[in-house]
Every structure is written in structure tokens, then in C-alpha cells.
Coordinates of C-alpha atoms in Angstrom, one line a residue:
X291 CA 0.0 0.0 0.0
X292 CA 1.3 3.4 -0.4
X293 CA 1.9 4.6 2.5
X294 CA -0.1 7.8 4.2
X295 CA 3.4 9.9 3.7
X296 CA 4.6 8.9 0.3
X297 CA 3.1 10.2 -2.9
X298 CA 2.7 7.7 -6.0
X299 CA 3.9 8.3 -9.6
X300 CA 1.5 9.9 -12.1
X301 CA 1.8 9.2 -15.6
X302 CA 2.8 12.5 -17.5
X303 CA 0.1 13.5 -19.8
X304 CA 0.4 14.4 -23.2
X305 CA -0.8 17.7 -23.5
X306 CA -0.3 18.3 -27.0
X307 CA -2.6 15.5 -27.5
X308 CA -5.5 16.5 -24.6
X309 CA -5.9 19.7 -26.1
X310 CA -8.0 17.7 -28.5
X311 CA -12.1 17.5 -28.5
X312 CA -13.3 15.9 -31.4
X313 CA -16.7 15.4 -30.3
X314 CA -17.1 18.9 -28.8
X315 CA -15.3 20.2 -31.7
X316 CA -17.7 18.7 -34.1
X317 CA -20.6 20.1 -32.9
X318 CA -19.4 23.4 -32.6
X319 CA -19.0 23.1 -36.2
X320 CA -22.3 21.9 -36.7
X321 CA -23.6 24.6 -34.7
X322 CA -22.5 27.0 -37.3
X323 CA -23.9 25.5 -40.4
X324 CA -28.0 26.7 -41.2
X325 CA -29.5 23.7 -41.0
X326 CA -32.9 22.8 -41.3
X327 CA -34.0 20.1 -39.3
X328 CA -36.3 17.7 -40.2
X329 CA -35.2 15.2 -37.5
X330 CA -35.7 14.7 -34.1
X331 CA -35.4 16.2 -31.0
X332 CA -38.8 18.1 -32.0
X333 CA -37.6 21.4 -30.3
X334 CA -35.7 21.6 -33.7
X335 CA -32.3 23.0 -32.3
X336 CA -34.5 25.7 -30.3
X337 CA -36.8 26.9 -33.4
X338 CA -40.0 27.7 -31.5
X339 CA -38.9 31.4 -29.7
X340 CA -41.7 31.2 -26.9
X341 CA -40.2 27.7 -25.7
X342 CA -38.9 28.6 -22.1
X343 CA -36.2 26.0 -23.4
X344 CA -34.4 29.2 -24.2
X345 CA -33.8 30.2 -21.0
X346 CA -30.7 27.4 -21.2
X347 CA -29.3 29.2 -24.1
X348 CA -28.9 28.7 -27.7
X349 CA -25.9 26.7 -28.0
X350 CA -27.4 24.2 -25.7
X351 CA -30.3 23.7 -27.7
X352 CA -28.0 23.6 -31.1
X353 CA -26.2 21.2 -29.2
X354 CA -28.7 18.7 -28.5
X355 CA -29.3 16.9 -31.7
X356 CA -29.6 13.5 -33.2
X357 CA -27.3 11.1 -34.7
X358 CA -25.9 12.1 -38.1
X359 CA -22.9 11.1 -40.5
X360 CA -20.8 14.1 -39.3
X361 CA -21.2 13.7 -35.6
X362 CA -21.0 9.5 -35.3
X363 CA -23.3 7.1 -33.8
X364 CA -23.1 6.1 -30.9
X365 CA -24.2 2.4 -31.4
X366 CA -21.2 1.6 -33.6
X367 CA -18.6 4.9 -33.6
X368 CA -16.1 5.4 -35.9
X369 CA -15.4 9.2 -35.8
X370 CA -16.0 11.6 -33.5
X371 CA -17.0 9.8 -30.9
X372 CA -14.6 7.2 -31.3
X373 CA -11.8 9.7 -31.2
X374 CA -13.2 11.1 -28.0
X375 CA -13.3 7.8 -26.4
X376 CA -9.8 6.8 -27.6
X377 CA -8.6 9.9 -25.8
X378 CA -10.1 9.3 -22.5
X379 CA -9.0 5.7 -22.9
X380 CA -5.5 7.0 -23.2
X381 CA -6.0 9.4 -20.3
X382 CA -7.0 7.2 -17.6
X383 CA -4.4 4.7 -19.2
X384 CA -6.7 2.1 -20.0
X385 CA -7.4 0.2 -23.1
X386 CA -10.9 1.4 -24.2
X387 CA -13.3 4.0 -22.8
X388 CA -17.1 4.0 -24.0
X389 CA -19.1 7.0 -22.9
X390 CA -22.1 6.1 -20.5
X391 CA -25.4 8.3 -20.5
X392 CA -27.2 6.8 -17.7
X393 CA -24.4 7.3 -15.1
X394 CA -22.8 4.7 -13.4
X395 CA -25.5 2.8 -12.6
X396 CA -25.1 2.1 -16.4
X397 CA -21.3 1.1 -16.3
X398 CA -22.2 -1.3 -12.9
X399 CA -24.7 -2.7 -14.8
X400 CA -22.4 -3.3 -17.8
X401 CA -19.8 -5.0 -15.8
X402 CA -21.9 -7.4 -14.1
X403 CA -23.7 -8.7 -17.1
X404 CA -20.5 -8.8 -19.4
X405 CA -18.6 -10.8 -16.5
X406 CA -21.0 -13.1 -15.2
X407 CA -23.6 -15.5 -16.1
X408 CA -26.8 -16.7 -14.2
X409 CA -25.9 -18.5 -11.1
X410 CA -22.2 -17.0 -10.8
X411 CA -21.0 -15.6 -7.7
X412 CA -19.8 -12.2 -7.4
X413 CA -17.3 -11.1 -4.4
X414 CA -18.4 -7.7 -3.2
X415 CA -18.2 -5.7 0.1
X416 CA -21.5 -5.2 1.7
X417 CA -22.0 -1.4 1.7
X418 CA -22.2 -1.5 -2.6
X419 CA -24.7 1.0 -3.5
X420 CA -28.2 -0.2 -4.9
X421 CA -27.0 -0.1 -8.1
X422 CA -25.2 -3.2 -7.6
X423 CA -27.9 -4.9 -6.0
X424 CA -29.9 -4.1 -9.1
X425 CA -27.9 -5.7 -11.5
X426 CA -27.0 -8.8 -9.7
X427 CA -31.1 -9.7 -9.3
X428 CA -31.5 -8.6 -13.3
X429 CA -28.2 -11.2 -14.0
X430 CA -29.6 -13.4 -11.7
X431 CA -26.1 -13.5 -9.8
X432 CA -25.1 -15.0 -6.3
X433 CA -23.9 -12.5 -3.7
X434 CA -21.0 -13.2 -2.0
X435 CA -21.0 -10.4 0.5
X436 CA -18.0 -9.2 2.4
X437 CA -17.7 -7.3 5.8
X438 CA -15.4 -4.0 5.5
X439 CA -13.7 -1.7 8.5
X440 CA -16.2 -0.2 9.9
X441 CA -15.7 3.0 12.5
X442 CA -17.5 1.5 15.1
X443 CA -17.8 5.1 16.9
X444 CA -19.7 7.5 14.1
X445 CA -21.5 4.2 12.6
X446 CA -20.0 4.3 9.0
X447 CA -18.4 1.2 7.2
X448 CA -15.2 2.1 5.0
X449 CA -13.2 -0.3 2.7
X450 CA -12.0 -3.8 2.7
X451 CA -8.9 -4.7 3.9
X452 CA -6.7 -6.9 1.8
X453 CA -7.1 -10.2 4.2
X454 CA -10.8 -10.4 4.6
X455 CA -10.5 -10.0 0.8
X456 CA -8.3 -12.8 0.6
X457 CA -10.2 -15.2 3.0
X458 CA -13.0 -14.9 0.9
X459 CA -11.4 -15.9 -2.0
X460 CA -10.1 -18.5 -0.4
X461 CA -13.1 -19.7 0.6
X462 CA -15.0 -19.3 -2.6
X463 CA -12.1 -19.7 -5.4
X464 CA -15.0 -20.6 -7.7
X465 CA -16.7 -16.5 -7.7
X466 CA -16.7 -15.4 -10.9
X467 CA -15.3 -11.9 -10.1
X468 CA -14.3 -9.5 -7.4
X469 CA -16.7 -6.2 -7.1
X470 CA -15.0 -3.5 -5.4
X471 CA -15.8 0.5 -4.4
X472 CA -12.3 2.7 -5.2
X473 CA -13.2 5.3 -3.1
X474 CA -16.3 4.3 -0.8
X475 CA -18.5 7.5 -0.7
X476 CA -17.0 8.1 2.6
X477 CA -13.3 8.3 0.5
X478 CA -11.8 4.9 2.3
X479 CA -9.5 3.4 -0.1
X480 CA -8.3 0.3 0.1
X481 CA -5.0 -1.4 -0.9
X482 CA -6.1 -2.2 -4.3
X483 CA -3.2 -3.3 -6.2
X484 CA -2.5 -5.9 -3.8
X485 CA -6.3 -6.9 -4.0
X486 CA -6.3 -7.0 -7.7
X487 CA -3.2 -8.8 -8.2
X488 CA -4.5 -11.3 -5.5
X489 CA -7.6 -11.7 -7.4
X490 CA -5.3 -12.1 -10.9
X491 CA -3.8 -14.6 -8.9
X492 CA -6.8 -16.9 -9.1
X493 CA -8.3 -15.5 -13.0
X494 CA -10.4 -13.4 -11.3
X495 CA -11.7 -10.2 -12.9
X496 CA -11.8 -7.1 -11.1
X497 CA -14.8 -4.6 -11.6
X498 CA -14.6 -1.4 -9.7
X499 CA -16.8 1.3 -8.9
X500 CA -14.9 4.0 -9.4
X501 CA -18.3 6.9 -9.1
X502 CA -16.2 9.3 -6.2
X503 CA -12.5 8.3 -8.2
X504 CA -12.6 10.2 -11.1
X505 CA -10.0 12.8 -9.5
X506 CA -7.7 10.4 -8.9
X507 CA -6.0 10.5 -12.1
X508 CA -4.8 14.0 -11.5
X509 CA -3.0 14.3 -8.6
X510 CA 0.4 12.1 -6.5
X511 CA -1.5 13.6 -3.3
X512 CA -4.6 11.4 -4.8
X513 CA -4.8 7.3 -4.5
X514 CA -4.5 4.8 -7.1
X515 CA -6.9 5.3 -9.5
X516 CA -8.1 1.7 -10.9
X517 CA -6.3 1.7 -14.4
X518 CA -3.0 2.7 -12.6
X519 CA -3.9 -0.5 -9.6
X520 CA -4.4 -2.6 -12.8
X521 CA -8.1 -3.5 -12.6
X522 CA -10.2 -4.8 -15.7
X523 CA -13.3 -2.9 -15.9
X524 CA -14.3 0.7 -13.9
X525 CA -17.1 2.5 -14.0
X526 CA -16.4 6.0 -13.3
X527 CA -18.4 9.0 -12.5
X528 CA -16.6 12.0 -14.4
X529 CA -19.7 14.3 -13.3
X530 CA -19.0 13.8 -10.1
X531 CA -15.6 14.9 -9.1
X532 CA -14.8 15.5 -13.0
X533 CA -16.4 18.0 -14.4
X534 CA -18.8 17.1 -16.9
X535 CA -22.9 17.5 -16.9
X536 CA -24.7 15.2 -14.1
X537 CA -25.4 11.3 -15.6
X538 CA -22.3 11.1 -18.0
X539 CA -20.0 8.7 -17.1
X540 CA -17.3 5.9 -18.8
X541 CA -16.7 2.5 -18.3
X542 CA -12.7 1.8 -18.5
X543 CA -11.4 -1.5 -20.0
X544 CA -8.4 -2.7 -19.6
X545 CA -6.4 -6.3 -20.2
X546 CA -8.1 -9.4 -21.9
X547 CA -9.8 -11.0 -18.7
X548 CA -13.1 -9.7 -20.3
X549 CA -14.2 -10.0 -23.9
X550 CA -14.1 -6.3 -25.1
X551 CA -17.1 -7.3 -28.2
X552 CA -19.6 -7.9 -25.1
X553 CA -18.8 -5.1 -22.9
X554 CA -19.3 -3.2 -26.3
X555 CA -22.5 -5.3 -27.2
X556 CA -23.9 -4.8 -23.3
X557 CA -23.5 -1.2 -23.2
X558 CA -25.6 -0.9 -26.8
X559 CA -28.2 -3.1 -25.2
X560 CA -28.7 -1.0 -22.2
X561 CA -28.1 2.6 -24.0
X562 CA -30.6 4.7 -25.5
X563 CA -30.2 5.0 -29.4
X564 CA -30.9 8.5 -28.7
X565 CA -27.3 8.9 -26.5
X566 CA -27.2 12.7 -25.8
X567 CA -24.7 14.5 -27.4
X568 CA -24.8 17.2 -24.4
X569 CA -23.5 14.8 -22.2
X570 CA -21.2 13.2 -24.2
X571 CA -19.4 16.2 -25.4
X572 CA -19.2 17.0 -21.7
X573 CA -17.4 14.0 -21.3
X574 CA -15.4 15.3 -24.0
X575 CA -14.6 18.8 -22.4
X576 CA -14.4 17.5 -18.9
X577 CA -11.3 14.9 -20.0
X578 CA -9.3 17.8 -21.8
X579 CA -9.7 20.0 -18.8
X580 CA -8.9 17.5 -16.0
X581 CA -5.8 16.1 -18.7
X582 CA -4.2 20.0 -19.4
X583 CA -5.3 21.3 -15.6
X584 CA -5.9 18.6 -13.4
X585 CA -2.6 18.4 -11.6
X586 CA -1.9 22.0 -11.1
X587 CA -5.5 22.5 -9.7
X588 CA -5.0 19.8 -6.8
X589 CA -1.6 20.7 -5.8
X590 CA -3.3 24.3 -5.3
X591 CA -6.3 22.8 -3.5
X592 CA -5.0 20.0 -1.3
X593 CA -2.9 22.6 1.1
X594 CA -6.2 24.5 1.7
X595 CA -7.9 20.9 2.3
X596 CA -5.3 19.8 4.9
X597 CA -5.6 23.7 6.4
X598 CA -9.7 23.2 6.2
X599 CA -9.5 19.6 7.8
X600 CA -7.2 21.2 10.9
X601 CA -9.7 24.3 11.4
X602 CA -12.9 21.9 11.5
X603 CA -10.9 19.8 14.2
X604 CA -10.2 22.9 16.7
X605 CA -13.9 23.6 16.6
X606 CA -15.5 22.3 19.9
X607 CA -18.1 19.3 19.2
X608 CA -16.8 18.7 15.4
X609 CA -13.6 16.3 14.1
X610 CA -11.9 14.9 11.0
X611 CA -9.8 13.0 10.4
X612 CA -6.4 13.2 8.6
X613 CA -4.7 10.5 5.7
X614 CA -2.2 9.2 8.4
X615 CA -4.4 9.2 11.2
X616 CA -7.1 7.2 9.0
X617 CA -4.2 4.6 7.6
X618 CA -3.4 4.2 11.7
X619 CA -7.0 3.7 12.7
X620 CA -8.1 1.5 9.6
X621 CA -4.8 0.5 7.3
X622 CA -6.3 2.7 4.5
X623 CA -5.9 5.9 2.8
X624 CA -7.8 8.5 2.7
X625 CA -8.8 10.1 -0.5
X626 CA -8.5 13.7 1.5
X627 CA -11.4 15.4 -0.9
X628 CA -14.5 13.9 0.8
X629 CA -15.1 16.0 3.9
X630 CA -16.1 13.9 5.9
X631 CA -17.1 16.1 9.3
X632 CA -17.8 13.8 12.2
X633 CA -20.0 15.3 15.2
X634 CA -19.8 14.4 18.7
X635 CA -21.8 14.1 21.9
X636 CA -21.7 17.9 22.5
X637 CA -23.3 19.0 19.7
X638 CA -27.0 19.0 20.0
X639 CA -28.1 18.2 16.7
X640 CA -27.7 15.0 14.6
X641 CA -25.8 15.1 11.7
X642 CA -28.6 15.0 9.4
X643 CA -30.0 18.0 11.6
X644 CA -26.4 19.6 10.5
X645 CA -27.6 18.6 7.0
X646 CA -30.8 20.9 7.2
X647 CA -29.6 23.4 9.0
X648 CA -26.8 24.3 6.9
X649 CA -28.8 24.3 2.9
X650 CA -32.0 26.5 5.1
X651 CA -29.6 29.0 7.4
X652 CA -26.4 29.0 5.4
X653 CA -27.2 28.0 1.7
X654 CA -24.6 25.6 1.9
X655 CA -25.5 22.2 0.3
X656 CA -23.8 19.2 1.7
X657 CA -23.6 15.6 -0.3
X658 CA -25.2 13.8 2.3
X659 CA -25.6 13.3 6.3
X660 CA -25.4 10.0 8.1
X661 CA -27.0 9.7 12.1
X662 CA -23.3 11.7 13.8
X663 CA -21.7 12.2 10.3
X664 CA -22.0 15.1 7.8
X665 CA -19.9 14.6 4.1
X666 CA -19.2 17.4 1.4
X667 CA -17.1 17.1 -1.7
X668 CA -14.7 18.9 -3.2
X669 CA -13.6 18.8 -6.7
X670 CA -10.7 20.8 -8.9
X671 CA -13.3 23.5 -9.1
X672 CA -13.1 24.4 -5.7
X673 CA -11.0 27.2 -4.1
X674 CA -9.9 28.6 -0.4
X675 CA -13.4 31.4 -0.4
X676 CA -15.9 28.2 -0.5
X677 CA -14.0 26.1 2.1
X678 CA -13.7 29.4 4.6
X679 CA -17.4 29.8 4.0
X680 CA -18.2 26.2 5.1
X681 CA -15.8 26.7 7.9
X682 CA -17.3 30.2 9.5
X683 CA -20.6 28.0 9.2
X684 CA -19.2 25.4 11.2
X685 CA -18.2 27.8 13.8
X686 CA -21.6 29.0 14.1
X687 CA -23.5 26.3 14.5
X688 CA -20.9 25.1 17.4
X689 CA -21.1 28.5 19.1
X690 CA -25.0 27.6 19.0
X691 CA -25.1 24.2 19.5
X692 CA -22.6 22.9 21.6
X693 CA -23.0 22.0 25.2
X694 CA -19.9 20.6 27.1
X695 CA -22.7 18.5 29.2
X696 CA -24.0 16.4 27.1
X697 CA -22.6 12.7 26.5
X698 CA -25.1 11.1 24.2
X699 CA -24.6 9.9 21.1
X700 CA -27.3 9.9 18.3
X701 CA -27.9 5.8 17.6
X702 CA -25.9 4.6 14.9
X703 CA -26.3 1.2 13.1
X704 CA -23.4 -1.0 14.5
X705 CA -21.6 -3.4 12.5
X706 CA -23.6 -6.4 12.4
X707 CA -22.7 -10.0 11.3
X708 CA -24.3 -10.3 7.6
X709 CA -27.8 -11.1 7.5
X710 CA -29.2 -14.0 6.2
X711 CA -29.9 -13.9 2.9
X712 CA -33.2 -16.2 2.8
X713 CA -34.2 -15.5 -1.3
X714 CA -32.4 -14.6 -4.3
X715 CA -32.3 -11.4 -5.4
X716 CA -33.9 -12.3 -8.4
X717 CA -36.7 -14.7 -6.9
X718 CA -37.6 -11.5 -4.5
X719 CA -37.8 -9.4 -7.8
X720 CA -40.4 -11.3 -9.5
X721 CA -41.7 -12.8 -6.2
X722 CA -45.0 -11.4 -4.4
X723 CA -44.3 -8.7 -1.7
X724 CA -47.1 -7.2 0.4
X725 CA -46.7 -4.3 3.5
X726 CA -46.8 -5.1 6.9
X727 CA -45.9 -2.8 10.0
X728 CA -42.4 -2.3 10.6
X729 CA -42.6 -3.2 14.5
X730 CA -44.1 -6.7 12.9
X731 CA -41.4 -7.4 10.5
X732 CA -38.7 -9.2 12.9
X733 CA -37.2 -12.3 11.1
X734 CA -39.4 -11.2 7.9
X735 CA -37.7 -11.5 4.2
X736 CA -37.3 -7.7 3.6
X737 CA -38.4 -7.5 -0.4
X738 CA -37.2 -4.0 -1.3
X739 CA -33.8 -2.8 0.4
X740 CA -34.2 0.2 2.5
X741 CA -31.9 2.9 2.3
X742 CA -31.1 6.2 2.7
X743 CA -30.1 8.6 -0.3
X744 CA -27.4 10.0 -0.8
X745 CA -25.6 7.7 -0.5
X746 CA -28.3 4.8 -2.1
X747 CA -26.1 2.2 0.5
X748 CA -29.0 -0.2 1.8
X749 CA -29.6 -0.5 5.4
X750 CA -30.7 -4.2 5.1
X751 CA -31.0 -5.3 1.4
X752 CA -33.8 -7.3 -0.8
X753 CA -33.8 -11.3 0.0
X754 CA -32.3 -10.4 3.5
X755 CA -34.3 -11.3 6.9
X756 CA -35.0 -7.8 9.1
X757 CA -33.3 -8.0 12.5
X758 CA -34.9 -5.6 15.6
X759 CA -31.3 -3.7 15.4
X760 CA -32.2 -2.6 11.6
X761 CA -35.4 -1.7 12.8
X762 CA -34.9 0.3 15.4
X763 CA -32.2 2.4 13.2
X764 CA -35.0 2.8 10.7
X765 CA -37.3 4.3 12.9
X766 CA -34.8 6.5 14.1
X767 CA -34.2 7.7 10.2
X768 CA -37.8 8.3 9.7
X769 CA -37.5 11.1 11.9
X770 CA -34.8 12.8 10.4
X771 CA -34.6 15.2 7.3
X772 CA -33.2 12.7 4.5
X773 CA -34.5 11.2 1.6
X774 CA -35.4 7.6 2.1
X775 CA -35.8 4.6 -0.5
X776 CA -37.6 1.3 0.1
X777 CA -41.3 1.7 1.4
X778 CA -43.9 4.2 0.5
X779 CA -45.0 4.6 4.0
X780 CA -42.9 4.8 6.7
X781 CA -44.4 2.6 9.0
X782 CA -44.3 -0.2 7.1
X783 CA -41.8 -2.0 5.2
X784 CA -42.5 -4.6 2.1
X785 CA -41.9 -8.4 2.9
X786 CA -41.8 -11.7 1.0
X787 CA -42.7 -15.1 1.9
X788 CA -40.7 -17.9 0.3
X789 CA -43.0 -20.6 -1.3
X790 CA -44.3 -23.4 0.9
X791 CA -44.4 -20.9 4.0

């Protein structure tokens, strides 16, 4: 692993070559020429003046068109958008990049389904987002979950450490692949070319979600990103900490553990054939930025992180915690751009309180709260005025908050011993579900997984039997000011009998 002190290697770019957009390029053209369209989209590049459309300029409109000769297909590219993808491949020094327009989610799915076959296992640590979940009950694919570190005193799990990885392994040497998060949304990163080439070892491919790692690329303060760890397929989120427009993404190949035809053949049967050319081109714009500006932007950033990150700890009834003093407590790194801002006893709100109170009082939007945690992101648009901003806030709310007196904690969801998983994901998914109160549903199948979003991590998953701990931290949530997933009512949670019962 590298260690906390030592700063890995990055790949010089080619800048001559990243200064490139041929998709971006290409419609800029386009949007000079007088056209008349008589395709689709049927706002005709923005022809009707009273559409409110226009209120997201002209370009935009110009820009959002259909496939045509000049600007590729996305089905079967061999122009533009193949030279776009070529040079992303070559950025994030993989072998192949395709351009996802559903997110992520998309490039999960896409692994899964190219890797595995009905009835395969699939190593994976148990805090996956739903995403996962999703595609393993549409593949029909056998969960093989695995426990990570978990910080047993703000209730959040982070990655998985290179031995459980390898116990599993060694207990089911016949999984079809290893699923693994590089970063969790939390930032924990594990030691991932050691858990790749352990998984190489036995012919296992490695599919990473890569959604919060798209940063990594840029910077020798940064982790491994999965290309540079040697992994053979990542999905990663380029609008989330790259730069491009929200739900473009890219799924990274690399090696010849996985058949590059189906990957290519997947992604076609799970794409739109009307693949917006807003989001690609952003893709497009977003890789040329991060490749010519990337590295200079986080080594002006990541001082005023570290100087943030010192601040927030000298504030009485807040903490966070450093790279080395994360690698100490868990034998991870840190990826150091998730602010992760954990709130003790003193504080007289709950970090999803924290949540609320700073988008109402301070118009300060946070990424997501958990029970005695509250997480923000920042990306190589950031600067020192935004982080003092969130940092006077901070100071506030402990000046109004905090009481020296108090010694309770907010409950948290300890780390539990994996439930039973009593169906198939797939056999829930078609199966019959039907509400019953959640004070009744103790040692019931849970048929929908329950979760909080962000992040989309489940609380107990589809197929899994519902414990009194998980329902006692789900009432708890249904008092807070977060977004839940699983159950239309709150007092009642969707089961799921298995035949014969």
C-alpha cells in the first residue's frame, strides 16, 4: 500500500494530444452551419422562440441533436465519438473507454452482465450502493458479501482490507469476479493493487466502482486510480468529481480478462439510441480540462484541504480526520477530498440536523448526512473562499449548539454480522411482496432494500431477513430530514414469503 506519507507516480500526460475534442469540436462546427431540421429532438435546435427551453441558451439547444454522418453514432462509432473515447481511454491509461449516458448505474450494470452468467457468484463488500444490488437480481447472480472496517464510533463502514479479501477468495475460489468501491463514498480506499493482483492470482476479474474516483487520475497527493492498480473494468463518474454535466459517465477497460465485443455489445443493449450529445461532449470537455489542468488544480487545492480539515478539528463538538491518522485507525488511505465532518456528543443536533440546518440557514448544500456524520465534496473546481465559507458555518453552529454537558450519542447502526440472505435477489424481484408494519417485520424477508439517499447504500437489502437492530435504526431515520428509498409509508416495510411458508 502506499503509504499515508509517500506520494505515488503519475503518468505524465500528453498535452499536446488533450488539447484535443473531437466530439465537442464537431458540434461546434455543426452549430455553425443553417440547418434545417427535419429530425428529431422536435424542439428543432430551439426553433419555436416562446419555448422557455431558451432560457438554457442557444448553443445548448443547437447542441442537442440526433445522430448524423458528421457527428457518429453512438451504437457503432467510428469518428468523432470514437476519437473522443480513444482519448479518455488513453487518459486514464486504460485500453478502451465508452461514454455512458445513464451514469454509473449504467457502467455497474455493464460489468456485471458482461462478466458473469446466471448462477455465478460475485465477491463484493456489503456497503455497494443499490445499483449493484440491481444488477445482480436482473443477472440473476449470487452474492458473495464481504464485511469492511467499519468506525465503530460514528456508525460508518469504509473499505475492505486486503485479508478479509483474501479469506473470501479462499473460501469461494470458484466467484466469478471481485466487485469493489475505489473510493467508498465516505473516500476509504483500500489497498487495491494488492487486491487485484491477488484476485489475478486466481483469474479473477476485477470490476470497480470507481463513481467518487474520477480525480484520482490528477494528482500524486490522490490514490490509485483503478487503471494505474491494474483492474479490468471501472465504471467511473466523471460528473462527479470530474467536471462534466450530471449522468455522464465511462466505463474503463483494460487487459483481456473480459471479452471487449460484449462489454461493447452490453452497453448498446442497455443505452438509449438517442445517446445525448450534451452529455457526451461534456465528457469530451471534462477529459481535456482535467488532462491540461488537473494536476496543477489539486496541488493548489490540497494545502487548503489539509488547512480546512485542521480548522474543522479545533472547533468544539466537530472532528476529521487526517490520511495518516485514517491509515493508523483503519490501514487505508484517505482520499482527503471527501469531507467527511464527524460530530460528537456535545453537539446538540444529529448530523442529518447539521444537513438541514446548513442548505436552510447557510445555503450551503452538503452531499449527504449520516446519524453523527456530515460529508461534502470537493472537486478541482473548488477554491480557499468556499472552504472558509463552510468553515465560518461550522463555527456557528458550534457557538450555537454545543453544550460541554452532554454525552449522548445519536444511535448509529453497529456493524452487524451479515444477514441471512433467505431468497435470491432475483426470486424477491419477481416474487409477491405485500406491506406489513415495521414493529411486525422481525425475522421477515425484507423485499425492497431500505436505504437512505445519498448515498443509495442499503440499510438491510432485498432477500435479506430484518433484525430488531435494523429496525430500530429505521425508525430513528424516519425522523430525520433525509431522503429515504424502500417503502412508501414509513411505518411499514415490504416483505416476501418464500414458497411453501
Amino acid at each position: 500500500m502506499i503509504k499515508s506519507h509517500e506520494l505515488k507516480q503519475v503518468r505524465p500526460v500528453n498535452k499536446e494530444l488533450h488539447q484535443q475534442t473531437p466530439l465537442f469540436s464537431a458540434l461546434k462546427l455543426y452549430e455553425e452551419q443553417d440547418v434545417i431540421s427535419f429530425d428529431v429532438p422536435g424542439h428543432k435546435r430551439g426553433l419555436d422562440p416562446e419555448t422557455d427551453l431558451h432560457y438554457y441558451g442557444s448553443s445548448t439547444l443547437r447542441h442537442d441533436i440526433n445522430s448524423m454522418p458528421q457527428l457518429d453514432n453512438y451504437d457503432n462509432p467510428k469518428g468523432v465519438i470514437k476519437e473522443a473515447q480513444s482519448l479518455m481511454a488513453d487518459f486514464y491509461l486504460a485500453d478502451h473507454a465508452h461514454f455512458l449516458v445513464n451514469g454509473t448505474t449504467e457502467g455497474i450494470q455493464a460489468m456485471i452482465f458482461s462478466v458473469c452468467k446466471p448462477g455465478d457468484k460475485l465477491i463484493l463488500p456489503r456497503n455497494v450502493h443499490k445499483s449493484v444490488l440491481n444488477a445482480m437480481a436482473l443477472a440473476d447472480v449470487t452474492p458473495i458479501y464481504v464485511l469492511p472496517e467499519f468506525d465503530t464510533e460514528f456508525g460508518i463502514a469504509h473499505n475492505l482490507s486486503l485479508n478479509t479479501v483474501k479469506e473470501t477468495i479462499e473460501r469461494h475460489p470458484d466467484a466469478r469476479a471481485l466487485f469493489i468501491m475505489n473510493p467508498t463514498y465516505f473516500g476509504a480506499v483500500s489497498d487495491l493493487k494488492s487486491i487485484v493482483d491477488l484476485a489475478h492470482d486466481y483469474d479473477m476479474p476485477v470490476l470497480v466502482d470507481e463513481a467518487h474516483g474520477a480525480h484520482f487520475r490528477c494528482s500524486p497527493e490522490l490514490p490509485l486510480s483503478s487503471m494505474e492498480a491494474g483492474a479490468d473494468l471501472a465504471a467511473t463518474s466523471l460528473h462527479k468529481t470530474g467536471g462534466s454535466f450530471t449522468q455522464s459517465s465511462v466505463l474503463l477497460v483494460k487487459g483481456d480478462r473480459v471479452d471487449a465485443h460484449k462489454i461493447k455489445s452490453v452497453i448498446n443493449m442497455l443505452t438509449s439510441t438517442s445517446a445525448s450529445y450534451l452529455l457526451m461532449s461534456s465528457l469530451d470537455i471534462a477529459r481535456k480540462h482535467l488532462a491540461l489542468n488537473g494536476q496543477q488544480r489539486f496541488e493548489t487545492l490540497m494545502p487548503h484541504v489539509r488547512q480546512f480539515k485542521e480548522a474543522v478539528t479545533n472547533i468544539p463538538g466537530f472532528h476529521m480526520v487526517n490520511g495518516n491518522e485514517f491509515k493508523h485507525l483503519y490501514h487505508q488511505n484517505l482520499d482527503e477530498t471527501k469531507l467527511t465532518i464527524y460530530v460528537d456528543s456535545t453537539i446538540k443536533l444529529s448530523g442529518f440536523e447539521i444537513y438541514k440546518l446548513l442548505r436552510s440557514e447557510y445555503h450551503i448544500q452538503m452531499e449527504l448526512a449520516e446519524p453523527n456524520v456530515v460529508m461534502g465534496i470537493v472537486s478541482a473546481a473548488d477554491n480557499l473562499h468556499v472552504l472558509e465559507r463552510l468553515l465560518d458555518a461550522l463555527t456557528d453552529i458550534s457557538a450555537r449548539y454545543h453544550d460541554s454537558s452532554r454525552a449522548v450519542l445519536a444511535p448509529i447502526l453497529k456493524q452487524l454480522a451479515i444477514p441471512e440472505q433467505a431468497m435470491g435477489l432475483r426470486e424477491v424481484l419477481y416474487g409477491e411482496k405485500y406491506p406489513i408494519s415495521i414493529e411486525d417485520a422481525v425475522g421477515k424477508i425484507c423485499a425492497e432494500s431500505l436505504m437512505i439517499y445519498p448515498p443509495g447504500i442499503p440499510i438491510v437489502m432485498a432477500g435479506e431477513r430484518i433484525s430488531q437492530d435494523i429496525i430500530d435504526y429505521w425508525q430513528f431515520i424516519n425522523n430525520q430530514p433525509i431522503i429515504k428509498i424502500g417503502t412508501e409509508n414509513s411505518n411499514q416495510v415490504y416483505i416476501i414469503e418464500k414458497r411453501g411458508q
